[in-house]
């Protein structure tokens, strides 16, 4: 079985501040992990993914995430928030290679204050 | 290359009526998934097609939901009769199979269903 837990349904940061969105996973085998973003009135867009290569993964728009097996975490960070980062972010896990569907967390809505 | 397209983008129906949602995956993607998000909760898996075969339909809520993928191309998801709790956003996603697949899904913009 696989699952993800996103801590904090809403996160608010000031423009220019650090963004930290938390994700912890549970998986019986080494997982593939993803962060997706959904902007208003749009579909889900892949930010970045971890597929058992480098543990620090860089994605689009300056986001990155670090896979920490000992902590079963895959937190998403960005050094400096921009107004355009306001969106909903979803962490997801799969056992990989399309054998199983993605399992999503409940999402974290990021607000960026001017 | 066209992405995953879904139709309609928004549907408003009355309880007891029927609605059919359509998804056109990315060309060449044999994996097709349906997900649903109800009232700001988590995005939940409904079912998974590989070509025209249902690989996993463990997430389908009940027998009022019927998904098809004739010919292994586009897919439809029919809700009949619709109930109030079926309201939500229905997402379709697709991916390749085999070695080119790294688990990433490509999502459509979703079909918002409102049942009154």
Short mmCIF file of C-alpha atoms in Angstrom, two decimals:
data_model
loop_
_atom_site.label_atom_id
_atom_site.label_comp_id
_atom_site.label_asym_id
_atom_site.label_seq_id
_atom_site.Cartn_x
_atom_site.Cartn_y
_atom_site.Cartn_z
CA UNK A 1 0.00 0.00 0.00
CA UNK A 2 1.10 3.56 -0.60
CA UNK A 3 -0.02 6.91 0.77
CA UNK A 4 1.09 10.50 1.18
CA UNK A 5 0.36 13.04 3.88
CA UNK A 6 0.63 16.74 3.23
CA UNK A 7 0.96 18.78 6.40
CA UNK A 8 -0.96 22.03 6.20
CA UNK A 9 -3.88 22.55 3.86
CA UNK A 10 -3.04 26.27 3.61
CA UNK A 11 0.35 27.96 3.70
CA UNK A 12 0.85 31.70 3.45
CA UNK A 13 4.20 33.35 2.78
CA UNK A 14 5.38 36.82 1.88
CA UNK A 15 6.76 37.52 -1.56
CA UNK A 16 10.49 36.80 -1.48
CA UNK A 17 10.24 34.45 1.49
CA UNK A 18 11.13 30.77 1.58
CA UNK A 19 8.44 28.34 0.48
CA UNK A 20 8.31 24.99 2.30
CA UNK A 21 5.50 22.54 1.58
CA UNK A 22 5.65 19.29 3.50
CA UNK A 23 5.00 15.79 2.23
CA UNK A 24 5.53 12.48 3.98
CA UNK A 25 4.98 9.18 2.23
CA UNK A 26 4.33 5.61 3.12
CA UNK A 27 5.30 2.85 0.74
CA UNK A 28 6.14 -0.82 1.06
CA UNK A 29 8.74 -0.61 -1.69
CA UNK A 30 10.98 2.20 -2.99
CA UNK A 31 8.60 4.80 -4.34
CA UNK A 32 8.46 7.24 -7.17
CA UNK A 33 7.41 10.65 -5.83
CA UNK A 34 5.94 13.65 -7.57
CA UNK A 35 4.86 17.19 -6.94
CA UNK A 36 2.10 18.60 -9.10
CA UNK A 37 0.74 22.14 -9.16
CA UNK A 38 -2.71 23.32 -10.09
CA UNK A 39 -3.19 26.96 -10.99
CA UNK A 40 -6.72 28.36 -10.92
CA UNK A 41 -8.94 26.93 -13.64
CA UNK A 42 -6.17 24.73 -15.01
CA UNK A 43 -5.23 21.08 -14.90
CA UNK A 44 -2.46 19.53 -12.86
CA UNK A 45 1.04 20.27 -14.06
CA UNK A 46 4.13 18.31 -13.06
CA UNK A 47 6.62 20.35 -11.02
CA UNK A 48 9.20 17.66 -10.41
CA UNK A 49 9.66 13.96 -9.81
CA UNK A 50 11.90 11.56 -7.95
CA UNK A 51 12.48 8.21 -9.62
CA UNK A 52 15.36 6.72 -7.59
CA UNK A 53 18.17 8.76 -9.12
CA UNK A 54 19.52 11.88 -7.38
CA UNK A 55 17.83 12.55 -4.05
CA UNK A 56 17.75 16.32 -4.64
CA UNK A 57 15.42 16.97 -7.52
CA UNK A 58 15.10 20.29 -9.32
CA UNK A 59 11.90 21.18 -11.07
CA UNK A 60 10.34 24.01 -12.96
CA UNK A 61 9.89 27.58 -11.73
CA UNK A 62 12.75 27.31 -9.22
CA UNK A 63 11.21 24.58 -7.10
CA UNK A 64 13.15 21.66 -5.73
CA UNK A 65 12.52 18.71 -3.42
CA UNK A 66 14.72 16.35 -1.48
CA UNK A 67 13.97 12.68 -1.02
CA UNK A 68 14.87 11.62 2.52
CA UNK A 69 14.37 7.93 3.02
CA UNK A 70 15.17 8.01 6.73
CA UNK A 71 12.43 10.58 7.28
CA UNK A 72 10.08 9.23 4.57
CA UNK A 73 9.76 12.80 3.36
CA UNK A 74 9.74 14.65 0.07
CA UNK A 75 9.29 18.30 1.02
CA UNK A 76 8.99 20.95 -1.68
CA UNK A 77 10.97 24.17 -1.38
CA UNK A 78 11.64 27.38 -3.22
CA UNK A 79 14.09 29.95 -1.89
CA UNK A 80 12.08 33.02 -2.85
CA UNK A 81 8.33 33.07 -3.39
CA UNK A 82 6.80 34.95 -6.26
CA UNK A 83 3.23 36.11 -6.57
CA UNK A 84 2.78 33.75 -9.50
CA UNK A 85 3.48 30.77 -7.24
CA UNK A 86 0.06 31.10 -5.66
CA UNK A 87 -1.64 27.80 -6.49
CA UNK A 88 -2.51 24.43 -5.02
CA UNK A 89 0.26 21.87 -4.72
CA UNK A 90 -0.15 18.12 -4.59
CA UNK A 91 2.32 15.48 -3.53
CA UNK A 92 1.85 12.04 -5.11
CA UNK A 93 3.41 8.59 -4.88
CA UNK A 94 3.47 5.50 -7.04
CA UNK A 95 5.33 2.24 -7.06
CA UNK A 96 6.65 3.20 -10.45
CA UNK A 97 6.72 2.34 -14.13
CA UNK A 98 3.00 2.72 -14.60
CA UNK A 99 2.11 -0.46 -12.80
CA UNK A 100 0.02 1.43 -10.31
CA UNK A 101 -1.89 4.67 -10.37
CA UNK A 102 -0.64 7.73 -8.53
CA UNK A 103 -1.90 8.24 -4.99
CA UNK A 104 -2.30 11.91 -4.11
CA UNK A 105 -2.12 13.87 -0.93
CA UNK A 106 -4.91 16.24 0.03
CA UNK A 107 -3.16 19.29 -1.37
CA UNK A 108 -1.69 22.47 0.06
CA UNK A 109 -2.93 25.84 -1.08
CA UNK A 110 -0.11 28.38 -1.20
CA UNK A 111 -0.89 32.07 -0.76
CA UNK A 112 1.78 34.65 -1.50
CA UNK A 113 1.32 38.00 0.19
CA UNK A 114 2.79 41.16 -1.37
CA UNK B 1 1.65 17.67 -29.57
CA UNK B 2 -1.85 17.95 -28.16
CA UNK B 3 -2.28 17.33 -24.45
CA UNK B 4 -5.02 15.46 -22.67
CA UNK B 5 -8.36 17.01 -23.51
CA UNK B 6 -11.58 16.67 -21.58
CA UNK B 7 -15.15 17.56 -22.44
CA UNK B 8 -17.26 19.19 -21.17
CA UNK B 9 -15.31 21.57 -18.98
CA UNK B 10 -18.38 22.14 -16.83
CA UNK B 11 -21.68 20.35 -16.60
CA UNK B 12 -24.66 21.23 -14.43
CA UNK B 13 -27.38 18.61 -14.13
CA UNK B 14 -30.20 17.71 -11.82
CA UNK B 15 -30.20 14.76 -9.50
CA UNK B 16 -31.31 11.65 -11.36
CA UNK B 17 -30.08 12.79 -14.75
CA UNK B 18 -27.27 11.24 -16.75
CA UNK B 19 -23.96 12.81 -17.67
CA UNK B 20 -21.19 11.51 -19.89
CA UNK B 21 -17.68 12.88 -19.62
CA UNK B 22 -15.13 12.36 -22.35
CA UNK B 23 -11.36 12.20 -22.29
CA UNK B 24 -8.95 12.17 -25.22
CA UNK B 25 -5.49 11.09 -24.04
CA UNK B 26 -2.19 12.07 -25.58
CA UNK B 27 -1.68 10.14 -28.79
CA UNK B 28 0.25 6.95 -28.17
CA UNK B 29 -0.49 6.81 -24.47
CA UNK B 30 -1.95 3.41 -23.66
CA UNK B 31 -2.46 4.16 -19.97
CA UNK B 32 -5.56 6.20 -19.21
CA UNK B 33 -6.72 7.12 -15.71
CA UNK B 34 -9.78 8.75 -14.23
CA UNK B 35 -9.56 10.64 -10.96
CA UNK B 36 -12.08 12.68 -9.01
CA UNK B 37 -11.77 15.53 -6.55
CA UNK B 38 -14.80 16.21 -4.41
CA UNK B 39 -15.25 19.48 -2.49
CA UNK B 40 -11.57 20.34 -2.02
CA UNK B 41 -10.65 16.94 -0.69
CA UNK B 42 -7.87 14.75 -2.04
CA UNK B 43 -7.73 13.67 -5.65
CA UNK B 44 -8.99 10.11 -5.63
CA UNK B 45 -8.28 7.38 -8.14
CA UNK B 46 -11.28 5.94 -9.95
CA UNK B 47 -9.92 3.56 -12.55
CA UNK B 48 -7.10 2.72 -14.93
CA UNK B 49 -7.26 1.51 -18.52
CA UNK B 50 -4.44 -0.08 -20.44
CA UNK B 51 -5.57 0.31 -24.01
CA UNK B 52 -9.20 -0.85 -23.96
CA UNK B 53 -8.87 -3.10 -20.90
CA UNK B 54 -9.71 -2.07 -17.36
CA UNK B 55 -6.53 -2.68 -15.40
CA UNK B 56 -7.85 -1.47 -12.07
CA UNK B 57 -11.32 -0.20 -11.27
CA UNK B 58 -11.06 -0.44 -7.52
CA UNK B 59 -11.76 3.26 -7.04
CA UNK B 60 -15.13 3.34 -8.78
CA UNK B 61 -17.64 4.45 -6.14
CA UNK B 62 -20.60 2.30 -7.19
CA UNK B 63 -22.41 0.85 -10.18
CA UNK B 64 -23.83 4.22 -11.18
CA UNK B 65 -20.45 4.91 -12.74
CA UNK B 66 -19.54 3.29 -16.04
CA UNK B 67 -16.26 3.85 -17.85
CA UNK B 68 -15.46 2.71 -21.34
CA UNK B 69 -12.55 2.96 -23.70
CA UNK B 70 -13.60 1.35 -26.93
CA UNK B 71 -10.76 0.91 -29.38
CA UNK B 72 -8.22 1.99 -26.81
CA UNK B 73 -8.35 5.65 -27.76
CA UNK B 74 -10.69 8.08 -26.05
CA UNK B 75 -12.60 7.19 -22.89
CA UNK B 76 -15.99 8.08 -21.52
CA UNK B 77 -17.21 8.12 -17.95
CA UNK B 78 -20.97 7.97 -17.53
CA UNK B 79 -22.79 8.71 -14.31
CA UNK B 80 -26.35 7.39 -14.29
CA UNK B 81 -28.36 8.42 -12.34
CA UNK B 82 -26.36 11.27 -10.87
CA UNK B 83 -26.56 12.00 -7.14
CA UNK B 84 -25.65 15.15 -5.23
CA UNK B 85 -22.46 13.59 -3.85
CA UNK B 86 -21.17 13.01 -7.38
CA UNK B 87 -20.43 16.72 -7.72
CA UNK B 88 -16.75 17.44 -8.13
CA UNK B 89 -14.00 17.74 -10.67
CA UNK B 90 -13.24 14.67 -12.75
CA UNK B 91 -9.70 14.52 -14.06
CA UNK B 92 -8.38 12.34 -16.81
CA UNK B 93 -4.70 11.51 -17.16
CA UNK B 94 -2.60 9.45 -19.53
CA UNK B 95 0.88 7.99 -19.76
CA UNK B 96 2.99 5.66 -21.81
CA UNK B 97 3.60 2.04 -20.92
CA UNK B 98 6.87 0.20 -20.74
CA UNK B 99 10.36 1.54 -20.47
CA UNK B 100 9.44 5.10 -21.39
CA UNK B 101 7.17 5.35 -18.40
CA UNK B 102 8.55 6.90 -15.23
CA UNK B 103 5.22 7.05 -13.49
CA UNK B 104 4.46 10.62 -14.53
CA UNK B 105 0.88 11.26 -15.52
CA UNK B 106 -0.23 13.97 -17.91
CA UNK B 107 -3.48 15.55 -16.82
CA UNK B 108 -6.34 17.23 -18.57
CA UNK B 109 -7.95 20.37 -17.21
CA UNK B 110 -10.79 18.43 -15.67
CA UNK B 111 -14.55 18.32 -16.07
CA UNK B 112 -16.44 20.05 -13.29
CA UNK B 113 -19.73 18.32 -12.52
CA UNK B 114 -22.39 20.03 -10.48
CA UNK B 115 -25.43 18.00 -9.48
CA UNK B 116 -28.36 20.04 -8.19
#
